[in-house]
PDB file of N, CA and C in Angstrom:
ATOM      1  N   MET A   1      96.884  98.545  80.255  1.00  0.00           N
ATOM      2  CA  MET A   1      96.500  99.194  81.453  1.00  0.00           C
ATOM      3  C   MET A   1      96.068 100.298  81.955  1.00  0.00           C
ATOM      4  N   SER A   2      95.440 101.144  81.651  1.00  0.00           N
ATOM      5  CA  SER A   2      95.072 102.957  82.686  1.00  0.00           C
ATOM      6  C   SER A   2      96.206 102.803  83.791  1.00  0.00           C
ATOM      7  N   ALA A   3      95.760 104.132  84.279  1.00  0.00           N
ATOM      8  CA  ALA A   3      96.810 104.511  85.171  1.00  0.00           C
ATOM      9  C   ALA A   3      96.219 104.104  86.019  1.00  0.00           C
ATOM     10  N   PHE A   4      94.355 104.578  85.926  1.00  0.00           N
ATOM     11  CA  PHE A   4      93.758 104.576  87.159  1.00  0.00           C
ATOM     12  C   PHE A   4      94.090 102.600  87.074  1.00  0.00           C
ATOM     13  N   GLU A   5      94.055 101.386  86.634  1.00  0.00           N
ATOM     14  CA  GLU A   5      93.902 100.301  86.554  1.00  0.00           C
ATOM     15  C   GLU A   5      95.457 100.330  87.687  1.00  0.00           C
ATOM     16  N   SER A   6      96.492 101.126  86.967  1.00  0.00           N
ATOM     17  CA  SER A   6      97.019 100.643  87.169  1.00  0.00           C
ATOM     18  C   SER A   6      97.555 100.332  89.462  1.00  0.00           C
ATOM     19  N   ILE A   7      96.987 101.919  89.262  1.00  0.00           N
ATOM     20  CA  ILE A   7      96.857 102.635  90.945  1.00  0.00           C
ATOM     21  C   ILE A   7      96.626 102.394  91.814  1.00  0.00           C
ATOM     22  N   LYS A   8      95.128 101.252  91.305  1.00  0.00           N
ATOM     23  CA  LYS A   8      94.463 100.538  92.003  1.00  0.00           C
ATOM     24  C   LYS A   8      94.876  99.118  92.045  1.00  0.00           C
ATOM     25  N   GLN A   9      94.542  98.646  91.144  1.00  0.00           N
ATOM     26  CA  GLN A   9      96.209  97.706  91.212  1.00  0.00           C
ATOM     27  C   GLN A   9      97.337  97.827  92.241  1.00  0.00           C
ATOM     28  N   GLY A  10      97.816  98.611  92.014  1.00  0.00           N
ATOM     29  CA  GLY A  10      98.692  99.082  93.610  1.00  0.00           C
ATOM     30  C   GLY A  10      98.033  98.999  95.139  1.00  0.00           C
ATOM     31  N   LEU A  11      97.444 100.175  94.537  1.00  0.00           N
ATOM     32  CA  LEU A  11      96.793 100.252  96.162  1.00  0.00           C
ATOM     33  C   LEU A  11      96.223  98.718  96.936  1.00  0.00           C
ATOM     34  N   GLU A  12      95.485  98.030  95.925  1.00  0.00           N
ATOM     35  CA  GLU A  12      94.825  96.503  96.245  1.00  0.00           C
ATOM     36  C   GLU A  12      95.988  96.301  96.949  1.00  0.00           C
ATOM     37  N   GLU A  13      97.279  96.100  95.778  1.00  0.00           N
ATOM     38  CA  GLU A  13      98.298  95.330  96.482  1.00  0.00           C
ATOM     39  C   GLU A  13      99.186  95.868  98.322  1.00  0.00           C
ATOM     40  N   ALA A  14      98.746  96.455  97.637  1.00  0.00           N
ATOM     41  CA  ALA A  14      99.492  97.261  99.242  1.00  0.00           C
ATOM     42  C   ALA A  14      98.321  96.935 100.962  1.00  0.00           C
ATOM     43  N   LYS A  15      97.133  97.172 100.310  1.00  0.00           N
ATOM     44  CA  LYS A  15      95.936  96.496 101.731  1.00  0.00           C
ATOM     45  C   LYS A  15      96.563  95.098 101.560  1.00  0.00           C
ATOM     46  N   ALA A  16      96.161  94.267 100.875  1.00  0.00           N
ATOM     47  CA  ALA A  16      97.260  93.276 101.242  1.00  0.00           C
ATOM     48  C   ALA A  16      98.043  92.297 101.198  1.00  0.00           C
ATOM     49  N   PHE A  17      99.490  93.227 101.916  1.00  0.00           N
ATOM     50  CA  PHE A  17     100.311  93.638 101.946  1.00  0.00           C
ATOM     51  C   PHE A  17     100.326  93.332 103.070  1.00  0.00           C
ATOM     52  N   SER A  18      99.894  94.981 103.430  1.00  0.00           N
ATOM     53  CA  SER A  18      99.849  94.843 105.483  1.00  0.00           C
ATOM     54  C   SER A  18      98.943  94.655 105.601  1.00  0.00           C
ATOM     55  N   LYS A  19      97.908  93.422 105.320  1.00  0.00           N
ATOM     56  CA  LYS A  19      97.220  92.790 106.144  1.00  0.00           C
ATOM     57  C   LYS A  19      97.762  91.587 106.028  1.00  0.00           C
ATOM     58  N   GLY A  20      99.014  90.843 105.396  1.00  0.00           N
ATOM     59  CA  GLY A  20      99.645  89.646 105.869  1.00  0.00           C
ATOM     60  C   GLY A  20      99.244  88.505 104.902  1.00  0.00           C
ATOM     61  N   GLN A  21      98.543  88.779 103.323  1.00  0.00           N
ATOM     62  CA  GLN A  21      98.054  88.601 102.515  1.00  0.00           C
ATOM     63  C   GLN A  21      98.106  88.752 101.700  1.00  0.00           C
ATOM     64  N   ARG A  22     100.185  89.712 102.042  1.00  0.00           N
ATOM     65  CA  ARG A  22     101.141  89.231 100.575  1.00  0.00           C
ATOM     66  C   ARG A  22     102.350  88.493 100.994  1.00  0.00           C
ATOM     67  N   ALA A  23     103.009  87.585 100.969  1.00  0.00           N
ATOM     68  CA  ALA A  23     104.346  87.363 100.708  1.00  0.00           C
ATOM     69  C   ALA A  23     104.867  87.984  99.849  1.00  0.00           C
ATOM     70  N   ASP A  24     104.581  87.836  98.655  1.00  0.00           N
ATOM     71  CA  ASP A  24     105.838  87.749  97.435  1.00  0.00           C
ATOM     72  C   ASP A  24     105.802  89.617  97.547  1.00  0.00           C
ATOM     73  N   ALA A  25     105.204  90.585  98.337  1.00  0.00           N
ATOM     74  CA  ALA A  25     105.400  91.741  97.340  1.00  0.00           C
ATOM     75  C   ALA A  25     106.451  92.553  97.884  1.00  0.00           C
ATOM     76  N   ARG A  26     107.106  92.973  97.271  1.00  0.00           N
ATOM     77  CA  ARG A  26     108.371  94.212  97.086  1.00  0.00           C
ATOM     78  C   ARG A  26     108.202  95.582  97.905  1.00  0.00           C
ATOM     79  N   VAL A  27     109.040  95.696  98.542  1.00  0.00           N
ATOM     80  CA  VAL A  27     109.205  96.651  99.633  1.00  0.00           C
ATOM     81  C   VAL A  27     110.544  97.359  98.570  1.00  0.00           C
ATOM     82  N   HIS A  28     110.274  98.477  98.275  1.00  0.00           N
ATOM     83  CA  HIS A  28     111.032  99.259  97.888  1.00  0.00           C
ATOM     84  C   HIS A  28     112.101 100.641  98.467  1.00  0.00           C
ATOM     85  N   GLU A  29     113.115 100.381  98.636  1.00  0.00           N
ATOM     86  CA  GLU A  29     113.184 101.627 100.229  1.00  0.00           C
ATOM     87  C   GLU A  29     114.877 102.453  99.824  1.00  0.00           C
ATOM     88  N   ILE A  30     114.037 103.855  99.633  1.00  0.00           N
ATOM     89  CA  ILE A  30     115.490 104.486  98.858  1.00  0.00           C
ATOM     90  C   ILE A  30     115.952 105.228  99.907  1.00  0.00           C
ATOM     91  N   ALA A  31     117.526 105.345 100.415  1.00  0.00           N
ATOM     92  CA  ALA A  31     118.335 105.806 101.041  1.00  0.00           C
ATOM     93  C   ALA A  31     118.457 107.031 100.526  1.00  0.00           C
ATOM     94  N   ILE A  32     118.286 108.321 100.887  1.00  0.00           N
ATOM     95  CA  ILE A  32     118.377 109.204 100.747  1.00  0.00           C
ATOM     96  C   ILE A  32     119.226 110.034 101.823  1.00  0.00           C
ATOM     97  N   PRO A  33     120.142 111.000 101.334  1.00  0.00           N
ATOM     98  CA  PRO A  33     121.701 110.865 102.131  1.00  0.00           C
ATOM     99  C   PRO A  33     121.083 112.538 102.754  1.00  0.00           C
ATOM    100  N   ASP A  34     121.357 112.649 104.156  1.00  0.00           N
ATOM    101  CA  ASP A  34     121.733 114.031 104.223  1.00  0.00           C
ATOM    102  C   ASP A  34     122.038 115.337 103.348  1.00  0.00           C
ATOM    103  N   ILE A  35     121.571 116.472 103.008  1.00  0.00           N
ATOM    104  CA  ILE A  35     122.099 117.509 102.053  1.00  0.00           C
ATOM    105  C   ILE A  35     122.482 118.674 103.021  1.00  0.00           C
ATOM    106  N   ASP A  36     124.110 119.381 102.134  1.00  0.00           N
ATOM    107  CA  ASP A  36     123.823 120.906 103.163  1.00  0.00           C
ATOM    108  C   ASP A  36     123.656 121.697 101.922  1.00  0.00           C
ATOM    109  N   VAL A  37     122.190 121.816 102.195  1.00  0.00           N
ATOM    110  CA  VAL A  37     121.755 123.005 101.156  1.00  0.00           C
ATOM    111  C   VAL A  37     122.645 123.798 100.265  1.00  0.00           C
ATOM    112  N   GLY A  38     123.710 124.957 101.667  1.00  0.00           N
ATOM    113  CA  GLY A  38     123.728 125.905 101.142  1.00  0.00           C
ATOM    114  C   GLY A  38     124.840 124.985 100.514  1.00  0.00           C
ATOM    115  N   GLU A  39     125.811 124.118 100.462  1.00  0.00           N
ATOM    116  CA  GLU A  39     126.500 123.316  99.655  1.00  0.00           C
ATOM    117  C   GLU A  39     126.125 123.220  98.222  1.00  0.00           C
ATOM    118  N   VAL A  40     124.807 122.314  97.859  1.00  0.00           N
ATOM    119  CA  VAL A  40     124.957 122.735  97.554  1.00  0.00           C
ATOM    120  C   VAL A  40     123.772 123.285  96.336  1.00  0.00           C
ATOM    121  N   ARG A  41     123.841 125.080  96.862  1.00  0.00           N
ATOM    122  CA  ARG A  41     123.411 126.104  96.091  1.00  0.00           C
ATOM    123  C   ARG A  41     124.639 126.746  95.709  1.00  0.00           C
ATOM    124  N   ALA A  42     125.893 126.356  95.958  1.00  0.00           N
ATOM    125  CA  ALA A  42     127.336 126.775  95.791  1.00  0.00           C
ATOM    126  C   ALA A  42     127.748 126.307  94.978  1.00  0.00           C
ATOM    127  N   LYS A  43     127.438 125.430  94.419  1.00  0.00           N
ATOM    128  CA  LYS A  43     127.747 124.328  93.396  1.00  0.00           C
ATOM    129  C   LYS A  43     126.945 124.643  91.761  1.00  0.00           C
ATOM    130  N   THR A  44     126.084 124.760  92.509  1.00  0.00           N
ATOM    131  CA  THR A  44     125.044 126.039  91.282  1.00  0.00           C
ATOM    132  C   THR A  44     125.807 126.707  90.569  1.00  0.00           C
ATOM    133  N   GLY A  45     126.190 127.666  91.754  1.00  0.00           N
ATOM    134  CA  GLY A  45     126.296 129.710  91.452  1.00  0.00           C
ATOM    135  C   GLY A  45     125.382 130.715  91.159  1.00  0.00           C
ATOM    136  N   LEU A  46     124.271 130.440  91.637  1.00  0.00           N
ATOM    137  CA  LEU A  46     122.856 130.782  92.025  1.00  0.00           C
ATOM    138  C   LEU A  46     122.628 131.337  93.250  1.00  0.00           C
ATOM    139  N   SER A  47     122.604 133.289  93.238  1.00  0.00           N
ATOM    140  CA  SER A  47     122.361 133.660  94.349  1.00  0.00           C
ATOM    141  C   SER A  47     121.508 133.097  95.293  1.00  0.00           C
ATOM    142  N   GLN A  48     120.629 133.498  97.014  1.00  0.00           N
ATOM    143  CA  GLN A  48     120.083 132.646  97.241  1.00  0.00           C
ATOM    144  C   GLN A  48     119.247 133.029  96.679  1.00  0.00           C
ATOM    145  N   ALA A  49     118.550 133.607  96.624  1.00  0.00           N
ATOM    146  CA  ALA A  49     116.954 134.445  95.625  1.00  0.00           C
ATOM    147  C   ALA A  49     117.037 133.362  94.201  1.00  0.00           C
ATOM    148  N   GLU A  50     117.667 133.878  93.823  1.00  0.00           N
ATOM    149  CA  GLU A  50     117.619 133.002  92.785  1.00  0.00           C
ATOM    150  C   GLU A  50     117.486 131.283  92.564  1.00  0.00           C
ATOM    151  N   PHE A  51     118.457 130.953  93.246  1.00  0.00           N
ATOM    152  CA  PHE A  51     118.587 129.358  93.938  1.00  0.00           C
ATOM    153  C   PHE A  51     117.050 128.796  94.033  1.00  0.00           C
ATOM    154  N   ALA A  52     116.750 129.384  95.289  1.00  0.00           N
ATOM    155  CA  ALA A  52     115.528 129.230  95.741  1.00  0.00           C
ATOM    156  C   ALA A  52     113.764 129.066  95.407  1.00  0.00           C
ATOM    157  N   ARG A  53     113.954 131.015  93.779  1.00  0.00           N
ATOM    158  CA  ARG A  53     113.196 130.668  93.238  1.00  0.00           C
ATOM    159  C   ARG A  53     113.460 129.282  92.233  1.00  0.00           C
ATOM    160  N   SER A  54     114.607 129.644  91.350  1.00  0.00           N
ATOM    161  CA  SER A  54     114.856 127.753  90.760  1.00  0.00           C
ATOM    162  C   SER A  54     114.052 125.892  91.144  1.00  0.00           C
ATOM    163  N   ILE A  55     114.285 126.465  92.288  1.00  0.00           N
ATOM    164  CA  ILE A  55     113.667 125.059  93.508  1.00  0.00           C
ATOM    165  C   ILE A  55     111.771 125.664  92.704  1.00  0.00           C
ATOM    166  N   GLY A  56     111.117 126.085  92.751  1.00  0.00           N
ATOM    167  CA  GLY A  56     110.257 126.593  93.162  1.00  0.00           C
ATOM    168  C   GLY A  56     110.081 126.832  95.436  1.00  0.00           C
ATOM    169  N   VAL A  57     111.187 127.260  95.730  1.00  0.00           N
ATOM    170  CA  VAL A  57     110.543 126.760  97.557  1.00  0.00           C
ATOM    171  C   VAL A  57     110.669 129.135  97.937  1.00  0.00           C
ATOM    172  N   ALA A  58     109.799 129.294  98.360  1.00  0.00           N
ATOM    173  CA  ALA A  58     110.717 130.351  99.616  1.00  0.00           C
ATOM    174  C   ALA A  58     111.864 131.081  99.533  1.00  0.00           C
ATOM    175  N   LYS A  59     112.219 132.607 100.044  1.00  0.00           N
ATOM    176  CA  LYS A  59     113.342 132.593 100.669  1.00  0.00           C
ATOM    177  C   LYS A  59     113.764 132.013 101.653  1.00  0.00           C
ATOM    178  N   GLY A  60     112.638 132.964 102.497  1.00  0.00           N
ATOM    179  CA  GLY A  60     112.595 131.962 103.890  1.00  0.00           C
ATOM    180  C   GLY A  60     113.067 130.889 104.317  1.00  0.00           C
ATOM    181  N   THR A  61     112.362 129.776 103.392  1.00  0.00           N
ATOM    182  CA  THR A  61     113.175 128.274 103.483  1.00  0.00           C
ATOM    183  C   THR A  61     114.110 128.478 103.077  1.00  0.00           C
ATOM    184  N   LEU A  62     114.832 128.684 102.004  1.00  0.00           N
ATOM    185  CA  LEU A  62     116.509 128.525 101.571  1.00  0.00           C
ATOM    186  C   LEU A  62     116.430 128.386 103.271  1.00  0.00           C
ATOM    187  N   LEU A  63     116.756 130.024 103.130  1.00  0.00           N
ATOM    188  CA  LEU A  63     117.901 130.507 104.849  1.00  0.00           C
ATOM    189  C   LEU A  63     117.602 129.095 105.917  1.00  0.00           C
ATOM    190  N   ASN A  64     116.382 128.701 105.613  1.00  0.00           N
ATOM    191  CA  ASN A  64     115.788 127.566 107.108  1.00  0.00           C
ATOM    192  C   ASN A  64     116.587 126.985 107.268  1.00  0.00           C
ATOM    193  N   TRP A  65     116.990 126.487 105.682  1.00  0.00           N
ATOM    194  CA  TRP A  65     117.456 125.051 105.276  1.00  0.00           C
ATOM    195  C   TRP A  65     119.037 125.106 105.111  1.00  0.00           C
ATOM    196  N   GLU A  66     119.822 126.607 104.852  1.00  0.00           N
ATOM    197  CA  GLU A  66     120.861 126.629 105.209  1.00  0.00           C
ATOM    198  C   GLU A  66     121.634 127.181 106.049  1.00  0.00           C
ATOM    199  N   HIS A  67     120.094 127.474 107.273  1.00  0.00           N
ATOM    200  CA  HIS A  67     120.919 127.746 108.744  1.00  0.00           C
ATOM    201  C   HIS A  67     121.528 126.622 109.656  1.00  0.00           C
ATOM    202  N   GLY A  68     120.080 125.327 109.593  1.00  0.00           N
ATOM    203  CA  GLY A  68     120.027 123.925 109.637  1.00  0.00           C
ATOM    204  C   GLY A  68     118.232 125.166 110.657  1.00  0.00           C
ATOM    205  N   ARG A  69     117.845 124.769 110.013  1.00  0.00           N
ATOM    206  CA  ARG A  69     116.658 125.618 111.134  1.00  0.00           C
ATOM    207  C   ARG A  69     114.979 124.721 110.708  1.00  0.00           C
ATOM    208  N   ARG A  70     115.183 124.544 109.753  1.00  0.00           N
ATOM    209  CA  ARG A  70     114.680 123.522 108.961  1.00  0.00           C
ATOM    210  C   ARG A  70     115.548 122.565 108.351  1.00  0.00           C
ATOM    211  N   ARG A  71     115.088 121.665 107.870  1.00  0.00           N
ATOM    212  CA  ARG A  71     115.970 120.093 107.060  1.00  0.00           C
ATOM    213  C   ARG A  71     114.601 120.611 106.027  1.00  0.00           C
ATOM    214  N   PRO A  72     115.178 120.011 104.752  1.00  0.00           N
ATOM    215  CA  PRO A  72     114.180 119.478 103.584  1.00  0.00           C
ATOM    216  C   PRO A  72     113.837 118.335 103.664  1.00  0.00           C
ATOM    217  N   THR A  73     112.356 118.151 103.483  1.00  0.00           N
ATOM    218  CA  THR A  73     111.738 116.671 103.229  1.00  0.00           C
ATOM    219  C   THR A  73     110.992 115.948 101.730  1.00  0.00           C
ATOM    220  N   GLY A  74     111.222 114.986 102.087  1.00  0.00           N
ATOM    221  CA  GLY A  74     110.288 114.518 100.337  1.00  0.00           C
ATOM    222  C   GLY A  74     110.970 114.866  98.653  1.00  0.00           C
ATOM    223  N   PRO A  75     110.357 114.954  98.834  1.00  0.00           N
ATOM    224  CA  PRO A  75     111.024 114.993  97.586  1.00  0.00           C
ATOM    225  C   PRO A  75     111.611 116.998  96.961  1.00  0.00           C
ATOM    226  N   THR A  76     111.996 117.504  98.046  1.00  0.00           N
ATOM    227  CA  THR A  76     112.711 117.540  97.906  1.00  0.00           C
ATOM    228  C   THR A  76     114.351 117.502  98.037  1.00  0.00           C
ATOM    229  N   GLN A  77     114.061 117.243  99.181  1.00  0.00           N
ATOM    230  CA  GLN A  77     115.358 116.117  99.554  1.00  0.00           C
ATOM    231  C   GLN A  77     116.118 115.504  97.820  1.00  0.00           C
ATOM    232  N   VAL A  78     114.820 114.763  97.601  1.00  0.00           N
ATOM    233  CA  VAL A  78     115.380 114.450  95.833  1.00  0.00           C
ATOM    234  C   VAL A  78     115.919 114.907  94.919  1.00  0.00           C
ATOM    235  N   LEU A  79     115.604 116.108  95.021  1.00  0.00           N
ATOM    236  CA  LEU A  79     115.213 117.292  94.231  1.00  0.00           C
ATOM    237  C   LEU A  79     116.520 117.558  94.614  1.00  0.00           C
ATOM    238  N   LEU A  80     117.097 117.703  96.013  1.00  0.00           N
ATOM    239  CA  LEU A  80     118.364 118.924  96.482  1.00  0.00           C
ATOM    240  C   LEU A  80     118.720 117.545  95.661  1.00  0.00           C
ATOM    241  N   ALA A  81     119.613 116.292  95.823  1.00  0.00           N
ATOM    242  CA  ALA A  81     120.437 114.729  95.180  1.00  0.00           C
ATOM    243  C   ALA A  81     120.645 115.024  94.385  1.00  0.00           C
ATOM    244  N   LEU A  82     119.069 115.678  93.671  1.00  0.00           N
ATOM    245  CA  LEU A  82     119.816 115.398  91.877  1.00  0.00           C
ATOM    246  C   LEU A  82     120.386 117.020  91.113  1.00  0.00           C
ATOM    247  N   ILE A  83     120.682 117.603  92.217  1.00  0.00           N
ATOM    248  CA  ILE A  83     121.212 119.046  91.326  1.00  0.00           C
ATOM    249  C   ILE A  83     122.681 118.947  92.325  1.00  0.00           C
ATOM    250  N   SER A  84     122.926 118.419  93.791  1.00  0.00           N
ATOM    251  CA  SER A  84     124.100 117.774  94.216  1.00  0.00           C
ATOM    252  C   SER A  84     125.196 116.839  93.034  1.00  0.00           C
ATOM    253  N   LYS A  85     124.025 116.073  92.498  1.00  0.00           N
ATOM    254  CA  LYS A  85     125.266 115.183  91.181  1.00  0.00           C
ATOM    255  C   LYS A  85     124.969 115.903  90.208  1.00  0.00           C
ATOM    256  N   LYS A  86     123.392 116.793  90.363  1.00  0.00           N
ATOM    257  CA  LYS A  86     124.742 117.514  89.009  1.00  0.00           C
ATOM    258  C   LYS A  86     124.005 119.131  88.724  1.00  0.00           C
ATOM    259  N   PRO A  87     124.851 119.935  89.410  1.00  0.00           N
ATOM    260  CA  PRO A  87     124.044 121.323  89.470  1.00  0.00           C
ATOM    261  C   PRO A  87     123.705 121.800  88.350  1.00  0.00           C
ATOM    262  N   SER A  88     123.720 121.400  87.684  1.00  0.00           N
ATOM    263  CA  SER A  88     122.756 122.560  85.960  1.00  0.00           C
ATOM    264  C   SER A  88     121.479 122.037  85.940  1.00  0.00           C
ATOM    265  N   VAL A  89     120.867 120.228  86.296  1.00  0.00           N
ATOM    266  CA  VAL A  89     120.030 119.922  86.050  1.00  0.00           C
ATOM    267  C   VAL A  89     118.241 120.592  85.944  1.00  0.00           C
ATOM    268  N   VAL A  90     118.387 121.292  86.854  1.00  0.00           N
ATOM    269  CA  VAL A  90     116.718 122.073  87.236  1.00  0.00           C
ATOM    270  C   VAL A  90     116.929 123.058  85.993  1.00  0.00           C
ATOM    271  N   GLN A  91     118.441 123.962  85.617  1.00  0.00           N
ATOM    272  CA  GLN A  91     118.283 124.584  84.252  1.00  0.00           C
ATOM    273  C   GLN A  91     118.276 123.890  83.102  1.00  0.00           C
ATOM    274  N   GLU A  92     118.511 123.189  82.669  1.00  0.00           N
ATOM    275  CA  GLU A  92     118.385 122.165  81.806  1.00  0.00           C
ATOM    276  C   GLU A  92     116.735 122.020  81.088  1.00  0.00           C
ATOM    277  N   PHE A  93     116.266 121.619  82.478  1.00  0.00           N
ATOM    278  CA  PHE A  93     114.706 120.933  82.239  1.00  0.00           C
ATOM    279  C   PHE A  93     113.321 122.273  82.298  1.00  0.00           C
ATOM    280  N   LEU A  94     114.035 122.948  83.481  1.00  0.00           N
ATOM    281  CA  LEU A  94     113.621 124.156  81.991  1.00  0.00           C
ATOM    282  C   LEU A  94     113.145 125.460  81.431  1.00  0.00           C
ATOM    283  N   LYS A  95     114.290 124.480  81.051  1.00  0.00           N
ATOM    284  CA  LYS A  95     114.099 126.050  79.365  1.00  0.00           C
ATOM    285  C   LYS A  95     113.146 126.024  78.833  1.00  0.00           C
TER     286      LYS A  95
END
């Protein structure tokens, strides 16, 4: 099955499920914990500028997260959770 066919099938299943036509569909929910961004960065030993650059965000964004003015969302939460568990993960994969 091609990637297109797989995505198309998934969308068709989601559409049917939303209309109540698919009782056998499985919904996967993943709980992503709240992350203390400053604590995660400290585990890496990187400065704010280095850490922001390593995860592809502006330093100002990182500062807002660390000071609690904003919160990371979506894929960034997942990335930070991974870094929290294994601080070297970004450096290992981007070398």
